[in-house]
CSV table of C-alpha atoms in Angstrom, one decimal:
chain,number,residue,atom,x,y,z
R,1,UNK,CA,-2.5,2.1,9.6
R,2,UNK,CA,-3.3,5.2,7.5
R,3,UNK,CA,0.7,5.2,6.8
R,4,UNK,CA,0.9,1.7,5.5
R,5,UNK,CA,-1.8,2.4,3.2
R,6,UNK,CA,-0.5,5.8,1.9
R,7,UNK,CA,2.9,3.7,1.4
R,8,UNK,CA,1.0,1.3,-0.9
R,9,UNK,CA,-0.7,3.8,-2.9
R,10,UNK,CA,2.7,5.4,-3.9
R,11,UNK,CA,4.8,2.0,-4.4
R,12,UNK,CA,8.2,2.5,-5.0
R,13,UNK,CA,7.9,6.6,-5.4
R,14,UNK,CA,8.4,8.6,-2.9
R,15,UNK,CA,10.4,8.1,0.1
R,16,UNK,CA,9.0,8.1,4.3
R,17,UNK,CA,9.8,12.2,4.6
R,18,UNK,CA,8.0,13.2,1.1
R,19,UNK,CA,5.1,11.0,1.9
R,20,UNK,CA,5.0,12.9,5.3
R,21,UNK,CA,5.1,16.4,3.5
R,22,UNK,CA,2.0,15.1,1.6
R,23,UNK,CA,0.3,13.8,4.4
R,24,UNK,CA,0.8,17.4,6.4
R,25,UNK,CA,-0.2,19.5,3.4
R,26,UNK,CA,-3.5,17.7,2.7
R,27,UNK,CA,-4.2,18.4,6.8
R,28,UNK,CA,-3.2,21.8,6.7
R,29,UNK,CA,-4.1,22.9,3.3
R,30,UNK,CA,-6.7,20.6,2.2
R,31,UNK,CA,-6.8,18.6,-1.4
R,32,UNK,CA,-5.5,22.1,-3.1
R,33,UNK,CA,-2.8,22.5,-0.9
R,34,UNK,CA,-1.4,18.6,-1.3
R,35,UNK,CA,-1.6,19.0,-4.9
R,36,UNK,CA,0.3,21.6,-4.9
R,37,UNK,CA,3.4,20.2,-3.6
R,38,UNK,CA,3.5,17.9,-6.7
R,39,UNK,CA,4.8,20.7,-9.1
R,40,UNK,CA,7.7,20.7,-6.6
R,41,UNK,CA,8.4,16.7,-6.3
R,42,UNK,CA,7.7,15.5,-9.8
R,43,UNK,CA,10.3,17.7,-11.7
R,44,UNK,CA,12.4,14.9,-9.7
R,45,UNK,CA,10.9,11.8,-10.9
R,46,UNK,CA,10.7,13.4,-14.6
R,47,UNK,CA,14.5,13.6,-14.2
R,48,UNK,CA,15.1,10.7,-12.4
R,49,UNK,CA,12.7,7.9,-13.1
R,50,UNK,CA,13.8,6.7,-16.4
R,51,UNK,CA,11.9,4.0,-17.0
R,52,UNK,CA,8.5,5.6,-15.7
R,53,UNK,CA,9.9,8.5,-18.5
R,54,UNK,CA,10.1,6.3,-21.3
R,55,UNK,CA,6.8,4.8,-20.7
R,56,UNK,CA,4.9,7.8,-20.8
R,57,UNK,CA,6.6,9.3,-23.5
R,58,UNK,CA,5.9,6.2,-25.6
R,59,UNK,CA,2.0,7.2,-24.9
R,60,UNK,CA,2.9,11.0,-25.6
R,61,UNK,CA,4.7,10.0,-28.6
R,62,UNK,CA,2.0,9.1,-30.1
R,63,UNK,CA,-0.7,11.0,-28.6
R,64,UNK,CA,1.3,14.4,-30.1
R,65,UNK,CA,2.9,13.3,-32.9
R,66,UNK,CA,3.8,17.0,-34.1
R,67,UNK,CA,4.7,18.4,-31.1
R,68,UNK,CA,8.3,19.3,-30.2
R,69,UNK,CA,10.6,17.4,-27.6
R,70,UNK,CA,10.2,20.1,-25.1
R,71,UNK,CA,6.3,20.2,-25.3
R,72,UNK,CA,6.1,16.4,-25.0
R,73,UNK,CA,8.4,16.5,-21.7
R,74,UNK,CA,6.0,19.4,-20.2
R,75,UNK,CA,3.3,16.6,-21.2
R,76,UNK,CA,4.7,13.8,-19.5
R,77,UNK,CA,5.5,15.9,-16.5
R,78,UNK,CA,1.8,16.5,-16.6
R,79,UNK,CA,0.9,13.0,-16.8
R,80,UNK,CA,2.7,12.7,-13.7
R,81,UNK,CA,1.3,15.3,-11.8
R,82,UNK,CA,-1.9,14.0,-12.4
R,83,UNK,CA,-0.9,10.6,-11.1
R,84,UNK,CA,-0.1,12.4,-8.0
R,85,UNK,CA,-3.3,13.6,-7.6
R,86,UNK,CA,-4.8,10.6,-8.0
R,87,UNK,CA,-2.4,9.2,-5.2
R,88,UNK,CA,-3.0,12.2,-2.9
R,89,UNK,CA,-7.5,11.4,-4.1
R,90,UNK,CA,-7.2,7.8,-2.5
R,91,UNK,CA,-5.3,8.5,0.6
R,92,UNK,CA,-7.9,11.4,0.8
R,93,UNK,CA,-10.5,8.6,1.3
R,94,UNK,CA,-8.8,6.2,3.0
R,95,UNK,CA,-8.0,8.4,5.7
R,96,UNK,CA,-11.3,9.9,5.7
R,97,UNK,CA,-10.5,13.3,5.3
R,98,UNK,CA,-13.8,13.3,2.9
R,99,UNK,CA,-15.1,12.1,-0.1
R,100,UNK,CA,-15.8,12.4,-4.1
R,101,UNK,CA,-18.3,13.1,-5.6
R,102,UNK,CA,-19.7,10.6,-8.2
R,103,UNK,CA,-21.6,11.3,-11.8
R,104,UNK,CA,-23.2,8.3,-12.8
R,105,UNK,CA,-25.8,8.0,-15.2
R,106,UNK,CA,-26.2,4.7,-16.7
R,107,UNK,CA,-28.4,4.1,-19.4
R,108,UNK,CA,-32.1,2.5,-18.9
R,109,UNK,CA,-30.4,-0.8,-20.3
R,110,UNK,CA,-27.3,-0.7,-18.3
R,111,UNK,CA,-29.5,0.3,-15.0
R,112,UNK,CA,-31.8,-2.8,-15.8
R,113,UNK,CA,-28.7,-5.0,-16.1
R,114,UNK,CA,-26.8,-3.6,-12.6
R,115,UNK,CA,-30.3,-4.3,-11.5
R,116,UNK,CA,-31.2,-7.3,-12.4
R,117,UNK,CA,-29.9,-10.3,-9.9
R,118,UNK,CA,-29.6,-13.0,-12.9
R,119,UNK,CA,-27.4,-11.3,-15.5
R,120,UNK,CA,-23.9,-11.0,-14.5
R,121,UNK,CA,-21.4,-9.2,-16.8
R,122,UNK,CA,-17.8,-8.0,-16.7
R,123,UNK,CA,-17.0,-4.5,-16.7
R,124,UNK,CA,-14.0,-3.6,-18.9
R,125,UNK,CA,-11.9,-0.6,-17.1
R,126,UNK,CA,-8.4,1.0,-17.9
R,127,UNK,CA,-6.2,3.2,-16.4
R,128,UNK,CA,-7.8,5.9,-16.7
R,129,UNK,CA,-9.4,8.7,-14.0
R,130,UNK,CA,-9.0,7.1,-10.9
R,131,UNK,CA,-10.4,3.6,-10.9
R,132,UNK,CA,-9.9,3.1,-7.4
R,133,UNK,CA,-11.9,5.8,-6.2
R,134,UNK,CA,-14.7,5.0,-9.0
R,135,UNK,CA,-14.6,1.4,-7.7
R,136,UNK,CA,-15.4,2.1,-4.0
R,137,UNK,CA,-18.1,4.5,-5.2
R,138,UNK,CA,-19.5,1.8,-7.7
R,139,UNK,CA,-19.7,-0.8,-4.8
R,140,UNK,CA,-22.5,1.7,-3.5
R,141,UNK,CA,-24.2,2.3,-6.7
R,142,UNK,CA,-24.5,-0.8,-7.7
R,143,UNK,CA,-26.5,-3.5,-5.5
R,144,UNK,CA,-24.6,-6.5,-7.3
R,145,UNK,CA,-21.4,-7.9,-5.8
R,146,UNK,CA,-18.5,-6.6,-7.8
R,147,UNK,CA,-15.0,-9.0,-7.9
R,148,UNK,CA,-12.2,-7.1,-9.0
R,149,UNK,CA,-9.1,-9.0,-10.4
R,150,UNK,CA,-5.8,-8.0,-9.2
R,151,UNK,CA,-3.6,-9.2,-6.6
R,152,UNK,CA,-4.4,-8.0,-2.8
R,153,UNK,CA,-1.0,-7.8,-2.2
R,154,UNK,CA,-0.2,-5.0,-5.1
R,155,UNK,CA,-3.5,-3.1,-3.5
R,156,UNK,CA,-3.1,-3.1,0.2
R,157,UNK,CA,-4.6,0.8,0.1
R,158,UNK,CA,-7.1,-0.4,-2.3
R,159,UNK,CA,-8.3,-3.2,-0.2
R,160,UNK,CA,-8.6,-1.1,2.3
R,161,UNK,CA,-10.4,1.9,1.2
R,162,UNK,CA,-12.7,-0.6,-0.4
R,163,UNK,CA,-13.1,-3.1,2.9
R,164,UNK,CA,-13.5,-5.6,0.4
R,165,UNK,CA,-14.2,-9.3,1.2
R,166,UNK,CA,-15.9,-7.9,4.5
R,167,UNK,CA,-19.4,-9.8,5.0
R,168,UNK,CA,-21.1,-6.7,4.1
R,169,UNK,CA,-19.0,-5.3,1.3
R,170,UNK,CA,-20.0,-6.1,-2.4
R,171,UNK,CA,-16.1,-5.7,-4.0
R,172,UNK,CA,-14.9,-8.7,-3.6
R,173,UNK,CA,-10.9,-9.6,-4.8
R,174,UNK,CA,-10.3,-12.5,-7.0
R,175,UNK,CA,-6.3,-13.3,-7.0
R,176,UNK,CA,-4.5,-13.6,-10.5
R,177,UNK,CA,-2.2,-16.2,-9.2
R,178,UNK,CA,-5.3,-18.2,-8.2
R,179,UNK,CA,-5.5,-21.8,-9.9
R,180,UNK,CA,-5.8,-20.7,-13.9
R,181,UNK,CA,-5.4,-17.5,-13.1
R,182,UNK,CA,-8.7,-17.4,-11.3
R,183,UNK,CA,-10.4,-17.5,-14.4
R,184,UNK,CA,-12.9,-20.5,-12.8
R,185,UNK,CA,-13.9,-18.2,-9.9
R,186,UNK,CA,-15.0,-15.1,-12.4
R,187,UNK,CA,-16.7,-17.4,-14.5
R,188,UNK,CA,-19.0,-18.8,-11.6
R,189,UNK,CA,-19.0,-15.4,-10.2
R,190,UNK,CA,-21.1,-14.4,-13.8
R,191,UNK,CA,-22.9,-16.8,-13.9
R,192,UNK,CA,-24.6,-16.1,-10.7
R,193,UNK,CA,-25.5,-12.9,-11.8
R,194,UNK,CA,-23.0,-10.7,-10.2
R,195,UNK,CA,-20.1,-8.4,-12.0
R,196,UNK,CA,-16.4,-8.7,-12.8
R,197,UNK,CA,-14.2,-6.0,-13.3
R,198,UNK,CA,-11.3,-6.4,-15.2
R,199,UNK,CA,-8.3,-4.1,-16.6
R,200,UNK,CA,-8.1,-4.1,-20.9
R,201,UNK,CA,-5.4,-1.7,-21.8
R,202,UNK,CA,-2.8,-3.7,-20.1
R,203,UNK,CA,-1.4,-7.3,-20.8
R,204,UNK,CA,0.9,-7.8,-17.5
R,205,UNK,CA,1.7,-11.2,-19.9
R,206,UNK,CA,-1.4,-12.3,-20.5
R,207,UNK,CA,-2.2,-13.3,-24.0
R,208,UNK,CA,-2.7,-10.2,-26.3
R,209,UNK,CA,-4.2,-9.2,-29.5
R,210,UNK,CA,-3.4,-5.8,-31.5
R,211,UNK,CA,-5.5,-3.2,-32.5
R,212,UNK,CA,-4.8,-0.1,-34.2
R,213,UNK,CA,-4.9,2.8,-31.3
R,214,UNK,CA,-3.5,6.4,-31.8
R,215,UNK,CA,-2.0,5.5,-35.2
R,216,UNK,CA,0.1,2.1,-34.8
R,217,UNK,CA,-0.8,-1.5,-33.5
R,218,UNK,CA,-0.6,-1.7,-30.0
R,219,UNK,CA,-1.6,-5.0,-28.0
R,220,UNK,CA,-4.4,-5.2,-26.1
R,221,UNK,CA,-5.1,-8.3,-23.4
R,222,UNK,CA,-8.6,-10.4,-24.6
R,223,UNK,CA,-9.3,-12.5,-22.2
R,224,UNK,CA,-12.1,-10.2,-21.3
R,225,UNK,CA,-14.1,-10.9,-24.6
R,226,UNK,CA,-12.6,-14.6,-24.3
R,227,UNK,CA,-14.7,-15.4,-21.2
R,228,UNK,CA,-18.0,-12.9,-22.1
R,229,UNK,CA,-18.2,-15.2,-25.4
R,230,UNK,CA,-18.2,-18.5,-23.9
R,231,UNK,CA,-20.7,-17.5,-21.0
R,232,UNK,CA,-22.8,-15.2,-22.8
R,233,UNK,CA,-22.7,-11.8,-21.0
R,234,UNK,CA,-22.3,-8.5,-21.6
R,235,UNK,CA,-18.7,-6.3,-21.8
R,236,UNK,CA,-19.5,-3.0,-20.5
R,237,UNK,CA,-16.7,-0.4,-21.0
R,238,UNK,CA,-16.7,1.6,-18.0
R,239,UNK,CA,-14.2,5.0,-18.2
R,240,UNK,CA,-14.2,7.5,-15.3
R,241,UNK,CA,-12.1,11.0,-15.6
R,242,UNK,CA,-11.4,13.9,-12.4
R,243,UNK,CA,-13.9,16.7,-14.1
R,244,UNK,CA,-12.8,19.3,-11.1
R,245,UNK,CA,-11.0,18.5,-7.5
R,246,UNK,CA,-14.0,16.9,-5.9
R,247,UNK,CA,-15.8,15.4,-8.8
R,248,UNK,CA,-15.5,12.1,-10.4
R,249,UNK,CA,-17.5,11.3,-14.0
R,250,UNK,CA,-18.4,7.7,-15.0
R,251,UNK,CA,-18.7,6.9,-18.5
R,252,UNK,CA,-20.1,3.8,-20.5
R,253,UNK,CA,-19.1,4.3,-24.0
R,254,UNK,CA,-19.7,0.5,-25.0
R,255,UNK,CA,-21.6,-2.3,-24.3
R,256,UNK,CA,-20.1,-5.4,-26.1
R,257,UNK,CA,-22.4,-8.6,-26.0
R,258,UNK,CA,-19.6,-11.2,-27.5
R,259,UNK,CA,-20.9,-13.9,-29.4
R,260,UNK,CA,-18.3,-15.8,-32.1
R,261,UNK,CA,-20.0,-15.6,-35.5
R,262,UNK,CA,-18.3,-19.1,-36.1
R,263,UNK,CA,-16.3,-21.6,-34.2
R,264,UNK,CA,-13.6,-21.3,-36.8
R,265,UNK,CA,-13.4,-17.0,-36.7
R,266,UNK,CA,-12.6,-16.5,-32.9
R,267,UNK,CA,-9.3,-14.6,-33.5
R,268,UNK,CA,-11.9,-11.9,-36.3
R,269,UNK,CA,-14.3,-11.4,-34.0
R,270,UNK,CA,-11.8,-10.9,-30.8
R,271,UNK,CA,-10.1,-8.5,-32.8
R,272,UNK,CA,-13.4,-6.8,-33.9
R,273,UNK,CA,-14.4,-6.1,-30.3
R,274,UNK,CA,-10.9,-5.6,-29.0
R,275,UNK,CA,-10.7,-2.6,-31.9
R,276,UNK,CA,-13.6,-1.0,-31.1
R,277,UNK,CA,-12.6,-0.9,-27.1
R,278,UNK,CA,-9.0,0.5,-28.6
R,279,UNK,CA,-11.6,3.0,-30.5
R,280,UNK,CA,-13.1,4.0,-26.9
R,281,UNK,CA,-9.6,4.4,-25.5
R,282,UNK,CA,-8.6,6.2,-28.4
R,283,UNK,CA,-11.9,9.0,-27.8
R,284,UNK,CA,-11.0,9.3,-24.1
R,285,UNK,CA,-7.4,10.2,-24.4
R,286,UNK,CA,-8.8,12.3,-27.4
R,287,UNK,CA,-10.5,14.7,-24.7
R,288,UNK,CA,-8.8,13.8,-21.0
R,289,UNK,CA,-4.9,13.0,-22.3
R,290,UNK,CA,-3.3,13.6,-19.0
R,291,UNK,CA,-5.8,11.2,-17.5
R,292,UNK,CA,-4.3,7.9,-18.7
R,293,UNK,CA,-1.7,6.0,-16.4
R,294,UNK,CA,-0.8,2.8,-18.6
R,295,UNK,CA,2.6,3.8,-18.2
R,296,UNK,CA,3.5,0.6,-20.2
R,297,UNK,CA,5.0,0.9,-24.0
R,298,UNK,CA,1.9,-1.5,-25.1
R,299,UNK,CA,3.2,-0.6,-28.7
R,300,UNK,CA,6.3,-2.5,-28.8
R,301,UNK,CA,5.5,-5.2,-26.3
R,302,UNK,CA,8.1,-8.4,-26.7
R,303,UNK,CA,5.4,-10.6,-27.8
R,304,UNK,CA,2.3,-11.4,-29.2
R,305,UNK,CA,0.7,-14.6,-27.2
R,306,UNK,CA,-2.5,-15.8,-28.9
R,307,UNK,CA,-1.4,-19.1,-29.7
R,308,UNK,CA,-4.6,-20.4,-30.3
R,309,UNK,CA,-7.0,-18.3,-31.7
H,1,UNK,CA,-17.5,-49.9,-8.4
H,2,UNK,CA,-20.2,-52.0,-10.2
H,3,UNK,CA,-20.3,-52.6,-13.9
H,4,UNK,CA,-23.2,-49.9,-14.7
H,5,UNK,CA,-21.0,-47.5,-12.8
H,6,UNK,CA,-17.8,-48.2,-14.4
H,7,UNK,CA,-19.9,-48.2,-18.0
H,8,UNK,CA,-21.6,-44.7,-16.7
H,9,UNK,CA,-18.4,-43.6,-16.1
H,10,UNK,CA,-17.5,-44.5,-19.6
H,11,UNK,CA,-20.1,-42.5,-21.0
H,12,UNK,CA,-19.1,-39.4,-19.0
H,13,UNK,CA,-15.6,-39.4,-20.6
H,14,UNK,CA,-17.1,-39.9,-23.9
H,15,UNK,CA,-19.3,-37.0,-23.8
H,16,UNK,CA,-16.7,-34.7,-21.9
H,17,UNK,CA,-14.2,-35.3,-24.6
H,18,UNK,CA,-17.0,-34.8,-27.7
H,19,UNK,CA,-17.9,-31.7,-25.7
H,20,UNK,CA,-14.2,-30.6,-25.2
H,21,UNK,CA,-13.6,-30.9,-29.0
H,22,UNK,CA,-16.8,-29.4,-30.5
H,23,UNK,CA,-16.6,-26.2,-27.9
H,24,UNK,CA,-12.6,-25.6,-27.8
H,25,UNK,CA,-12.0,-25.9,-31.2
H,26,UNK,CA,-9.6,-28.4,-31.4
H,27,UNK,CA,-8.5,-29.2,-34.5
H,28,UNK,CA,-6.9,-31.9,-35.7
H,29,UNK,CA,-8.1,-33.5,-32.6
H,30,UNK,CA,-10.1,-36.3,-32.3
H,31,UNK,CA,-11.8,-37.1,-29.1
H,32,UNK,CA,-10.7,-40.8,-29.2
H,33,UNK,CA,-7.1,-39.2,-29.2
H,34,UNK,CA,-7.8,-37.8,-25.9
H,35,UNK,CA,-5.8,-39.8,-22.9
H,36,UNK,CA,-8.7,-39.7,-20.2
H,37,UNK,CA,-5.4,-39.4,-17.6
H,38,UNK,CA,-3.1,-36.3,-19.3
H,39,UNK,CA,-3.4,-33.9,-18.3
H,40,UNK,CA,-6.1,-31.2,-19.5
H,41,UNK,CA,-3.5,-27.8,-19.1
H,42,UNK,CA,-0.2,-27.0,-20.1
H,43,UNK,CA,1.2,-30.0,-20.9
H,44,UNK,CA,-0.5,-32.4,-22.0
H,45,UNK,CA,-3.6,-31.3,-24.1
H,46,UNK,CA,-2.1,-28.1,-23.8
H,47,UNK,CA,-5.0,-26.0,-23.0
H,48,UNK,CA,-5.4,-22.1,-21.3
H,49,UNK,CA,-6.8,-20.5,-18.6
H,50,UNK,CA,-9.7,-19.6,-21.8
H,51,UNK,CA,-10.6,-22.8,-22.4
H,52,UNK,CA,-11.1,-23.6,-18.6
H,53,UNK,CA,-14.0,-20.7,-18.7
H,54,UNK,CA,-15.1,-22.7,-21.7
H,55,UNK,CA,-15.3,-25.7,-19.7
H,56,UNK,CA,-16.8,-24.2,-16.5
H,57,UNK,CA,-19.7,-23.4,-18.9
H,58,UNK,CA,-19.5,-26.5,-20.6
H,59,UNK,CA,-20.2,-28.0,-16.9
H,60,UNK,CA,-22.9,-25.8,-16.0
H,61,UNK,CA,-25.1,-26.6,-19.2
H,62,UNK,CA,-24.9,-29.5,-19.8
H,63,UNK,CA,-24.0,-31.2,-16.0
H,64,UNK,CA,-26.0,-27.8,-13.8
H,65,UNK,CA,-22.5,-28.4,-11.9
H,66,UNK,CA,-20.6,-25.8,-9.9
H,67,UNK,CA,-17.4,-26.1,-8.3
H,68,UNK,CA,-17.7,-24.2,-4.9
H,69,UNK,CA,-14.3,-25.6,-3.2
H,70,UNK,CA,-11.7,-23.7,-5.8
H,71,UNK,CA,-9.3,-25.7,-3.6
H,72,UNK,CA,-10.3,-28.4,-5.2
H,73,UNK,CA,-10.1,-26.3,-8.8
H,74,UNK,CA,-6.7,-28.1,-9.9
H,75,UNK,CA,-7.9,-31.6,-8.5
H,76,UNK,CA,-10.8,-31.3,-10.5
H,77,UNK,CA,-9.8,-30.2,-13.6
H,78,UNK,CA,-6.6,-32.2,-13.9
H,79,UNK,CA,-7.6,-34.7,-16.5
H,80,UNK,CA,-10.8,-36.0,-18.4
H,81,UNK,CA,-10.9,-38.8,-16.0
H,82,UNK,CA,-10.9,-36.7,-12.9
H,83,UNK,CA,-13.8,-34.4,-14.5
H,84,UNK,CA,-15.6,-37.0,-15.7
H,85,UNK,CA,-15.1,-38.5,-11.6
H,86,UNK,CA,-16.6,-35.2,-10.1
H,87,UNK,CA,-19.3,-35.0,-12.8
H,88,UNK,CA,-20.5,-38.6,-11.7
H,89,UNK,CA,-20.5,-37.8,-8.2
H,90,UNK,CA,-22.5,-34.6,-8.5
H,91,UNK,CA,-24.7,-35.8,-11.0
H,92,UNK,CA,-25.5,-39.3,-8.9
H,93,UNK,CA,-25.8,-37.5,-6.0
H,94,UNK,CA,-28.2,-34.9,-6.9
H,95,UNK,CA,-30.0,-36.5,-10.1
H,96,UNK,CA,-32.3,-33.1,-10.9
H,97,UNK,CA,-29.1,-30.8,-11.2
């Protein structure tokens, strides 16, 4: 069991023997000892996996602007090191080998809203720290069913570290390919009061907006701020980062509450709260760089779909 | 279906497509230009998955109507004359809500 979800975690990298290695070393040699093995196996995938290479060096890129070639290689092999870890941090749960510990300190306002069994909200995440590990620990801190959007499929390991959609669990999946892309579930799901989670620095297609972010326009999915403005709740942008080996930190930098100023200036005021959610983003990479995962170009995506904003 | 049902029903489709117009933005749209039987996404009135959340709330102000069988979601919200079916049938049935 333990192996299928390990083989989840990592996708398409890493192969039945290296995944074995790693599974030996964090035995043996604890979390310390698995990392370690990554500054052997991703000089591989810095060589080898091209396309994972171009997308982080389109983040780097602009993250280092002045920095030389060489420098923004060590940097992506970084980046990828760091995604190890956060590979190597979920099996760690999932296998129960132990757990992380959580900083979260929410606001008085943000505690009365987690609290409070009327007022639903979505929280806004990226791929940043390791949401996966900050999700299962949220499900605990917070007494208010959780859905997450994604598909269960592309998060076997997720689903189960999380035991989601078990009677007693609060995270609860919500499937993308769902009827309208499952956006009448969330909606009802906020308006009984619970929270949605949902991913903002990453279109996977969905319709897009830009915002300026580390220097260029970049495009950012809005459906978030699309569905907090017609139901009235609150956006709360919700960061974690890996502050030490065994240490998780949550951070809230924004609480959006989207309202249109007019029915005729939806596409300003999306863009308005989009930008200052690319602003947040922008902070965060500012002081943990090797901590975001996008590995997606979002700069020169094919397409901008907003068709009717 | 008796004559005050069929005018009740009527009425339903009348308000769903002011509603539709007045929250969606629609331009250029006017709600007697609204086929009560195309259909309410992609083709058709060419709506997105936004709009739908704009609808759901749409049904829950202004009907107290939630749909708890999403496999009845694309039924439902096929058409204006398939909404405006489910929003009779909730609303008859349970006359406080």
């Amino acid at each position: 069991m333990a192996d299928k979800k390990l083989k989840a975690s990592a996708k398409k990298r890493g192969n039945r023997l290296g995944l074995w290695f790693f599974k030996i070393s964090l035995r043996l040699f604890g979390l310390s000892g698995a990392y370690g093995l990554l500054y052997l196996v991703c000089p591989y995938y810095l060589i080898f996996d091209r396309p994972g290479f171009s997308a982080g060096m389109a983040y780097i890129n602009r993250r280092y602007r002045d920095h030389n070639f060489l420098h923004k290689i060590y940097y992506v092999y970084k980046l990828l090191i760091n995604q190890g870890k956060n590979l190597i941090d979920r099996y760690y749960i999932i296998s129960g080998q132990g757990q992380f510990e959580i900083e979260d300190q929410p606001d008085e306002r943000l505690e009365a809203l987690f609290n409070d069994p009327q007022r639903g909200g979505i929280l806004l995440l990226a791929h940043v720290g390791n949401w996966q590990v900050i999700m299962a620990g949220l499900g605990k801190l917070i007494k208010k069913p959780i859905y997450l959007l994604m598909r269960p499929e592309d998060n076997v390991a997720l689903k189960d570290m999380l035991d989601v959609d078990g009677e007693q669990e609060l995270v609860k999946i919500i499937s993308p390919e769902g009827y309208l892309g499952g956006v009448i579930e969330l909606t009802q799901a906020i308006s009984r009061g619970h929270l949605v989670s949902i991913m903002g620095d990453r279109t996977y297609g969905a319709d897009s907006v830009e915002a300026c972010f580390l220097g260029e326009k970049a495009h950012f999915p809005y459906a978030a701020f699309g569905m907090a403005a017609a139901i009235g709740c609150p956006v709360i942008v919700l960061f974690s980062a890996k502050v030490s080996t065994k240490k998780y930190r949550i951070f809230y930098p924004t609480v959006i509450e989207p309202r249109y100023s007019s029915r005729h200036n939806k596409r300003q005021d999306i863009e308005g709260w989009i930008q200052k959610f690319a602003k947040n983003l922008e902070d965060y990479v500012a002081e943990y760089p090797f901590q975001w995962f996008v590995f997606d170009d979002i700069w020169t995506e094919n397409s901008i779909n907003n068709k009717r904003l | 279906m008796s004559d005050n049902e069929a005018q009740e029903l009527v009425e339903i489709r009348k308000k769903l497509k002011t509603m539709l117009v007045e929250n969606l933005s629609l331009e250029d749209v006017n709600p007697d230009d609204i086929k009560a039987d195309e259909p309410l996404f992609g083709e058709g009135l060419g709506l997105d998955s936004l709009d739908a959340v704009e609808i759901v709330v749409m049904l829950q102000r202004n009907f107290g109507l939630e749909v708890k069988d999403m496999n009845k979601g694309r039924e439902i919200f096929y058409s204006i004359d398939t909404l405006a079916k489910y929003v009779y049938d909730h609303t008859k049935a349970s006359p406080e809500s």
